[in-house]
Coordinates of C-alpha atoms in Angstrom, one line a residue:
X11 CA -66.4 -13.3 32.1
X12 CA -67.5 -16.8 31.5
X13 CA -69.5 -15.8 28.2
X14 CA -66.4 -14.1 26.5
X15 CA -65.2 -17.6 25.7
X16 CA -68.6 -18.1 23.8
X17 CA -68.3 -15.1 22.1
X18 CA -65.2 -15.8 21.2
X19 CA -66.2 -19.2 19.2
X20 CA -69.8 -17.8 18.3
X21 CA -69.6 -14.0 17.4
X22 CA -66.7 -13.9 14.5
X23 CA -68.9 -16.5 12.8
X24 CA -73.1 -15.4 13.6
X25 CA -72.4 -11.5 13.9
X26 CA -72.7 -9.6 10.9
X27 CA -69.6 -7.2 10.5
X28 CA -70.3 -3.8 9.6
X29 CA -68.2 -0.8 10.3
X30 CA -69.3 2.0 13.3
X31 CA -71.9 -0.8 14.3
X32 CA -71.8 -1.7 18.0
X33 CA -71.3 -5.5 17.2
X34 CA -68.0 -4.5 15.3
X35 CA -66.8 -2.8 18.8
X36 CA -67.7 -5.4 20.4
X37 CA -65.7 -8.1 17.7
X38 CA -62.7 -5.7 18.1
X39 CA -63.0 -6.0 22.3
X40 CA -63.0 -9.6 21.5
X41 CA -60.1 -9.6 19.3
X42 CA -57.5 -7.3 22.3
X43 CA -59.0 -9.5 24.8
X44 CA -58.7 -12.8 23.4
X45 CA -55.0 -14.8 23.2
X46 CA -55.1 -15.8 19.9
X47 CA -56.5 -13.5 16.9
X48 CA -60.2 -14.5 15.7
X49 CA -60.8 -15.7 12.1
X50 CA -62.1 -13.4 9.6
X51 CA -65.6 -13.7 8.1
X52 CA -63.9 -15.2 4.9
X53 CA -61.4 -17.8 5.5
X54 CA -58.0 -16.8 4.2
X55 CA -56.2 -19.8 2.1
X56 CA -53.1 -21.3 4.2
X57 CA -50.0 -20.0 2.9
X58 CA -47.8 -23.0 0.7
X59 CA -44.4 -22.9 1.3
X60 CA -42.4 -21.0 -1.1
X61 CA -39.7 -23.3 -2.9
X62 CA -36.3 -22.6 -2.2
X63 CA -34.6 -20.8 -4.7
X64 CA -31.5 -22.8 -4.9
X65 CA -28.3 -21.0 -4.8
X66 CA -26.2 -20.3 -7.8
X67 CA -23.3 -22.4 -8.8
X68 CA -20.1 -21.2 -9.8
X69 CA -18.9 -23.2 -12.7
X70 CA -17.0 -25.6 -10.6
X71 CA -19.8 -26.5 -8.5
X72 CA -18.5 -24.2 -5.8
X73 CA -21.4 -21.0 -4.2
X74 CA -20.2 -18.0 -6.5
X75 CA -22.1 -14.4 -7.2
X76 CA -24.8 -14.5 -9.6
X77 CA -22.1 -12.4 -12.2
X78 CA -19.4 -14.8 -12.2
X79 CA -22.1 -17.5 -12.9
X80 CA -24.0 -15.6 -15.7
X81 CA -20.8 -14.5 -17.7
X82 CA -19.2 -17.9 -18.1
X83 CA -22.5 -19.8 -19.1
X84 CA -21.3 -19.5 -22.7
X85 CA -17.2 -20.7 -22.1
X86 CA -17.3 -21.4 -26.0
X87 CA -17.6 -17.8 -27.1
X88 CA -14.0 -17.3 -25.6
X89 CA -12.0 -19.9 -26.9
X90 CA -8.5 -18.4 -26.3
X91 CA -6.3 -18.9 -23.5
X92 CA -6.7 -15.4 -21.1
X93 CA -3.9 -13.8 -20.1
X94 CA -3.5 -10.5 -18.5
X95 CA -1.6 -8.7 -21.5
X96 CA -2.0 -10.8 -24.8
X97 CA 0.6 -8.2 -26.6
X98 CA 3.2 -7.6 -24.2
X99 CA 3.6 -11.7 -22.9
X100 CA 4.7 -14.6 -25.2
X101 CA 3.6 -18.3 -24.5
X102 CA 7.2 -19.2 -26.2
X103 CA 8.9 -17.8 -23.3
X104 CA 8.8 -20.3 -19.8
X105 CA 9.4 -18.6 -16.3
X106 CA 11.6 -19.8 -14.1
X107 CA 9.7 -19.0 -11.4
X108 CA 6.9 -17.2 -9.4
X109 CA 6.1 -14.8 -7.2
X110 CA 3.0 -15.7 -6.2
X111 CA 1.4 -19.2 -5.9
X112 CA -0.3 -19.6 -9.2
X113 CA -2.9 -21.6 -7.2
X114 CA -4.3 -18.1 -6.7
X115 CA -6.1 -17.3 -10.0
X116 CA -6.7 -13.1 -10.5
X117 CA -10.1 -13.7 -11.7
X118 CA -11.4 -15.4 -8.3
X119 CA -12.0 -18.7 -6.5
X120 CA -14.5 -20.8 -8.8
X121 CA -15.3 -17.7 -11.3
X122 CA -13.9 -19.4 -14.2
X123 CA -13.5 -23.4 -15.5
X124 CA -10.2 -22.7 -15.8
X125 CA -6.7 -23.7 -14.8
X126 CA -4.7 -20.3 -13.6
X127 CA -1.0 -21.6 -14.7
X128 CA 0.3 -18.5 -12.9
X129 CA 0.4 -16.6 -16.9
X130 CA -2.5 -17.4 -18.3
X131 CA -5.7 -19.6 -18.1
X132 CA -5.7 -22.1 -20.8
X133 CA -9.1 -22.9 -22.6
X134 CA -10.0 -26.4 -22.2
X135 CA -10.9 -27.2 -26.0
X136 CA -8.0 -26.2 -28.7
X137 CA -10.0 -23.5 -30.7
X138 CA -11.4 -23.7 -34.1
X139 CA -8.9 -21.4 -36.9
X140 CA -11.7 -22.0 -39.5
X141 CA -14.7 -21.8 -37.5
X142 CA -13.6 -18.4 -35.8
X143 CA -12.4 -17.0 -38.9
X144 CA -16.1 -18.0 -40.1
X145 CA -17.8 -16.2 -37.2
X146 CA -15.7 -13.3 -37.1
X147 CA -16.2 -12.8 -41.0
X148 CA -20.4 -12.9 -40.3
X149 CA -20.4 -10.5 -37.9
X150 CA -18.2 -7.8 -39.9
X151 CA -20.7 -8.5 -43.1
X152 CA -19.6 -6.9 -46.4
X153 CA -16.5 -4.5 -46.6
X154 CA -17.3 -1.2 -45.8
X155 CA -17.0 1.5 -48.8
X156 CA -14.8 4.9 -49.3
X157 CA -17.5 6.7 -48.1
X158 CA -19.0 4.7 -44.8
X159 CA -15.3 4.7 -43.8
X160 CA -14.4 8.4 -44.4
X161 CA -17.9 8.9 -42.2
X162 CA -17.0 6.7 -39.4
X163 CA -13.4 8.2 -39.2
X164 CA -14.7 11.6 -39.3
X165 CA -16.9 10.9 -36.2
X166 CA -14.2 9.1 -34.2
X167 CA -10.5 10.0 -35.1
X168 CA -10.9 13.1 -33.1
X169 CA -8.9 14.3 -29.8
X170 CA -12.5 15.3 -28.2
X171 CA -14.4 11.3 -29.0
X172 CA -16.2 9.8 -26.2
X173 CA -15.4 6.3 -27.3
X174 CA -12.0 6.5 -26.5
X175 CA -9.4 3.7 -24.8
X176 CA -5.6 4.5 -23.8
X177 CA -4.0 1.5 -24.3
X178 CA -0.7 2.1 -22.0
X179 CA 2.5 -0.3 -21.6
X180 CA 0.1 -3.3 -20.5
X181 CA -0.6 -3.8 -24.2
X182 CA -3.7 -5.1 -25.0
X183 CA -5.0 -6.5 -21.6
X184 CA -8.0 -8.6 -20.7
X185 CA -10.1 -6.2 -18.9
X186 CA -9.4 -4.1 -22.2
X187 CA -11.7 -6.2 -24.6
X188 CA -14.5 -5.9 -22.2
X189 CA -14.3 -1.9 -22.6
X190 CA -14.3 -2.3 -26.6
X191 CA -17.2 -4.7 -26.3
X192 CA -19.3 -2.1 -23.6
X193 CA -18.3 0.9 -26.2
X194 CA -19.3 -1.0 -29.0
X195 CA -22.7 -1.2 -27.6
X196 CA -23.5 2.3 -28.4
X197 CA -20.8 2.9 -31.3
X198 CA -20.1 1.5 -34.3
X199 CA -16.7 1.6 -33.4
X200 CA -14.0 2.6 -30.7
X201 CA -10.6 5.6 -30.5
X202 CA -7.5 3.7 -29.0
X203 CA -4.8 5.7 -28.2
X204 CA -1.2 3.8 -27.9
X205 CA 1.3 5.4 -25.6
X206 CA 4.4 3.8 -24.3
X207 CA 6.4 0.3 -24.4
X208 CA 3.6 -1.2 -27.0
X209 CA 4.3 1.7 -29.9
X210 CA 7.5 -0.3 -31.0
X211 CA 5.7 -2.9 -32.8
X212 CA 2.2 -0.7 -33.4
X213 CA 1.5 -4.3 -35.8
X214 CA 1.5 -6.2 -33.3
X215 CA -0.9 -4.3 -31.0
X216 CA -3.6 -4.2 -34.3
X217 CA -3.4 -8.1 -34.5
X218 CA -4.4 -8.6 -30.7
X219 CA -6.7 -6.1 -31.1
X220 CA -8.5 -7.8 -34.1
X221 CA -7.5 -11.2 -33.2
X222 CA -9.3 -11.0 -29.2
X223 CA -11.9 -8.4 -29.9
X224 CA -13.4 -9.9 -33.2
X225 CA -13.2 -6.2 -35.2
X226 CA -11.5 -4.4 -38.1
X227 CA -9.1 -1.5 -37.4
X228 CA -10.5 1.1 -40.4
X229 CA -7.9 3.5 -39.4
X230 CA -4.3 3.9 -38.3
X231 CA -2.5 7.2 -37.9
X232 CA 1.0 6.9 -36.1
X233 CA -0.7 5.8 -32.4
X234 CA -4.1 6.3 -32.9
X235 CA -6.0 3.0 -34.1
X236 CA -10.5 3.2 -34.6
X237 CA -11.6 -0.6 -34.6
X238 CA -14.9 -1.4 -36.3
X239 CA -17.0 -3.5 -34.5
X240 CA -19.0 -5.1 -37.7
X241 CA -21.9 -4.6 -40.0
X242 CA -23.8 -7.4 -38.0
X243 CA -22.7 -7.0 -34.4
X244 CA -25.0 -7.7 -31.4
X245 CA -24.3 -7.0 -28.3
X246 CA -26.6 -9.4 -27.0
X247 CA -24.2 -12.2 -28.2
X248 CA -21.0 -10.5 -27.3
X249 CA -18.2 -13.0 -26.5
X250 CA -17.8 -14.0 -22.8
X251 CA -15.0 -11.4 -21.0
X252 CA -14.8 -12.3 -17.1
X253 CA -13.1 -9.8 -15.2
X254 CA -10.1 -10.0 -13.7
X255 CA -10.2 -8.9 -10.5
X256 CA -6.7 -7.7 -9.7
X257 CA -3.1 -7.6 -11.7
X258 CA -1.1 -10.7 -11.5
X259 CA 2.7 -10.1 -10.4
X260 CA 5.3 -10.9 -13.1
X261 CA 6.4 -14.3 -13.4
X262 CA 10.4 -14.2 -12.9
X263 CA 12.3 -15.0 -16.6
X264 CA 15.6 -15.7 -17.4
X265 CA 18.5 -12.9 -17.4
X266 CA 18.2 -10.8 -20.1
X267 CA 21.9 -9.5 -19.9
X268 CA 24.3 -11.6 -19.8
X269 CA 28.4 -11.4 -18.2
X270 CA 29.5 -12.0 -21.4
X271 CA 27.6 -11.4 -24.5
X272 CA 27.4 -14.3 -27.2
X273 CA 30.0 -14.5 -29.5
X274 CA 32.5 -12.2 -27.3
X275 CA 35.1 -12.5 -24.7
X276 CA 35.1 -11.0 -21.2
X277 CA 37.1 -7.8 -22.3
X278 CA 35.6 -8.0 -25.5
X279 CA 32.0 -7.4 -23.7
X280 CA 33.8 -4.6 -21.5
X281 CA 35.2 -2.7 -24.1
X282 CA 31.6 -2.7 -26.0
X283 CA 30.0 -1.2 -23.1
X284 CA 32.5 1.3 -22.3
X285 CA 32.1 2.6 -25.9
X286 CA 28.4 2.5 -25.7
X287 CA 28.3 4.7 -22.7
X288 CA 30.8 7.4 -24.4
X289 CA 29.2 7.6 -27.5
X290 CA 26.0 10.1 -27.9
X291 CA 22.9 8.8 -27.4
X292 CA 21.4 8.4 -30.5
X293 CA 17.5 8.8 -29.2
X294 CA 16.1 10.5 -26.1
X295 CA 13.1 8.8 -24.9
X296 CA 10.5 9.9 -22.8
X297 CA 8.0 8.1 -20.1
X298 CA 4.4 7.2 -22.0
X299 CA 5.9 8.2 -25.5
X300 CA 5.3 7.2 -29.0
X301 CA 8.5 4.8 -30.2
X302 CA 7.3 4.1 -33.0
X303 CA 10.0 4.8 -34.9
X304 CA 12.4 4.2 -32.6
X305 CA 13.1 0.5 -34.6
X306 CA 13.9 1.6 -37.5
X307 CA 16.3 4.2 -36.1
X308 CA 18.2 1.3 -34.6
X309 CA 17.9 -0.6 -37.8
X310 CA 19.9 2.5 -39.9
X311 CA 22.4 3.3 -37.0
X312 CA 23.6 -0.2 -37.0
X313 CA 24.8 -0.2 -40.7
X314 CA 27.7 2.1 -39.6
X315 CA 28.1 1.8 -35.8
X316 CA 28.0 -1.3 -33.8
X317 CA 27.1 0.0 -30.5
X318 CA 24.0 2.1 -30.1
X319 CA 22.8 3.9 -27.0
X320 CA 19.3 5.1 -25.9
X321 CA 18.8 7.7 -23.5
X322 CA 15.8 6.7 -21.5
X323 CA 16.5 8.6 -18.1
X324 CA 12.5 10.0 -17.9
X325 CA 10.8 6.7 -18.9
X326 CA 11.9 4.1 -16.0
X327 CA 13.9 1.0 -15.2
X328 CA 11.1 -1.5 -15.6
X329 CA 10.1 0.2 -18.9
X330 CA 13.9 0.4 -19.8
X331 CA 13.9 -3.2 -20.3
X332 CA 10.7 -3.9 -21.8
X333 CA 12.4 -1.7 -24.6
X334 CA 15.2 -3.7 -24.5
X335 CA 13.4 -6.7 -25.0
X336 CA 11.0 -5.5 -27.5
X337 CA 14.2 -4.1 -29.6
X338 CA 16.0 -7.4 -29.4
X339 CA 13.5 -9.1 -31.3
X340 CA 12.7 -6.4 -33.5
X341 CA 16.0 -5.1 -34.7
X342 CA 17.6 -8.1 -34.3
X343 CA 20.2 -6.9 -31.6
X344 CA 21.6 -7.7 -28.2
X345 CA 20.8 -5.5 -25.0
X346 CA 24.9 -5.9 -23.3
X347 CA 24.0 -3.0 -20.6
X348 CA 21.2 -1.5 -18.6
X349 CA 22.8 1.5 -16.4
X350 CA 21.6 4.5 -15.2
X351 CA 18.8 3.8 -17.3
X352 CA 20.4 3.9 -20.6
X353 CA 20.2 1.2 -23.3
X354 CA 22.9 -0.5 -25.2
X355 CA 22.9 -2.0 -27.7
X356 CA 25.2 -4.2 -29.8
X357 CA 24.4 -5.5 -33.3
X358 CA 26.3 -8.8 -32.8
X359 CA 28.6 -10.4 -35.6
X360 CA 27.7 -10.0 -39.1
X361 CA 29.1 -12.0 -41.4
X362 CA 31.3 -10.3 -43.9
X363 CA 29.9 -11.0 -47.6
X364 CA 32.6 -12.6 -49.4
X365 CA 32.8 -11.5 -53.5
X366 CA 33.5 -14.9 -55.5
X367 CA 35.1 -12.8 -58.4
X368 CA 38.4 -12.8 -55.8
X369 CA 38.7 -16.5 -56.0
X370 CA 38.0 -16.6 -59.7
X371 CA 40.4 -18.8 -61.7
X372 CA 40.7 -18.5 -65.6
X373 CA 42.0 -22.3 -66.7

């Protein structure tokens, strides 16, 4: 036993190894019966230590996935404040309170280099007009002719298109422009399909839609809208769209009806609702509808009645006001009831046009 230490220190470097040969049995015996594994005929390099891949940042400095980093590496491609819906919420409009914190931000701790406000996520830098009306004109390139557009309608306007978005009573939302910008990698352009609260004011829904997304809406039919996503679009150097992760609760806003409406008394504002109930309703309404001419029904029923009533016992009370809100701004008019989910409506005081041929003296 006293030569297996020799061998040990003198075999692995004077014996020849060759396979099936009795000096490689005997380097293998070596190699079980020794503590520490023999060197090799040719010396292996000694491993370097790998550098440490350092972790990713979010963007304010704090650990965040690799995602969250990636997407906000270009904040400058996005220069408008984010906001859940950008059609249904106005920034004119202050809450009067929360409920939630607005500390907690619905896209996720240190995702975004933002300030949640508990509405939105203002941009740090006041955007460009002229520099994103340049951009946005470069990447839709020359008009598109009679012909490329009856093609592209042709291929997309269709109940059965696989490049199709509902757009429901959320509006157009933030999560929404990053489906348009994921279609438009494959298509030339995208179906939306407008159901519910946002069909009352269908021009507003095409501004947001071409305002956030950058395209061209080549086709409008009632409540179905195709956006063009541009002659020279890349998707390689689509605008930044992080995710939110979950929908923020409602802010709390002032009452929308009042006791007593403006310009009335106490049994004034009675007596209008009473009549409102009584009289017919002059719409029926129905839950994830088309309203889009729901306005300017209200608009001609007001020249001869002063209290209108909408029947909306399908479509919800939380939707009930949203249509009352969108038709106070719209008609003009002002909501006095919300019962048993019916709508009315009171035209407020006109003022009476007075003929100056009345008061006409001959000297």
């Amino acid at each position: 036993m006293a030569i297996l230490p020799f061998l040990h220190r003198v075999a692995p470097k004077t014996l020849p190894f060759r396979p099936g040969s009795s000096r490689a049995l005997l380097f293998l015996l070596l190699r079980r019966l020794s503590p520490t594994p023999p060197t090799t005929l040719r010396s292996l390099p000694s491993p370097r230590p790998s550098p440490k891949t350092p972790e990713k940042q979010g963007p304010e400095g704090t650990p965040g996935s690799s995602r969250g980093g990636d997407r906000n590496a270009r904040p400058g491609r996005t220069p408008f404040d984010f906001r859940y819906s950008y059609s249904e919420t106005s920034a004119a409009v202050e809450p009067i309170g929360f409920r939630e914190p607005p500390r907690f931000s619905p896209f996720g701790p240190g995702r975004i280099d933002r300030t949640w406000t508990g509405t939105s996520a203002p941009a740090r830098e006041a955007p460009d007009p002229e520099k994103a009306a340049g951009e946005r004109e470069r990447v839709l390139g020359a008009p598109l002719s009679e012909e490329e557009v009856a093609e592209l309608v042709e291929r997309y306007r269709h109940s059965d298109c696989n490049r199709q978005i509902n757009l429901g009573k959320g509006g157009v939302t933030h999560n929404m422009l990053d489906d348009i910008h994921n279609h438009w990698k494959k298509a030339e352009a995208v179906r939306i399909k407008c159901l519910g609260v946002p069909t009352l004011d269908m021009d507003n829904v095409c501004f947001h839609l071409e305002d956030k997304s950058g395209g061209k809406i080549i086709y409008r039919s009632i409540n179905i809208l195709l956006l063009y996503r541009g002659r020279h679009y890349d998707p390689k150097q689509r605008p930044v769209i992080l995710l939110m992760l979950w929908k923020p609760y409602p802010p709390i806003y002032p009452k929308l009806v009042k006791n007593v409406a403006e310009g009335l008394t106490f049994e004034e504002t009675k007596e209008m609702r009473n009549r409102g109930l009584n009289s017919p309703p002059l719409t029926k309404l129905t839950r994830n509808g088309v309203y889009v001419n729901v306005v300017e029904k209200v608009r001609e029923a007001f020249k001869t009645e002063e209290v209108v009533r909408l029947d909306c016992k399908h479509v919800g009370t939380s939707d009930c006001k949203l249509i009352g809100v969108k038709l106070r701004d719209l008609v003009p008019s002002i909501p006095i009831l919300f019962k048993d989910e019916q709508i009315i409506l009171w035209r407020g005081k006109r003022d009476t046009e007075s003929t100056s041929t009345s008061h006409i003296t001959i000297n």
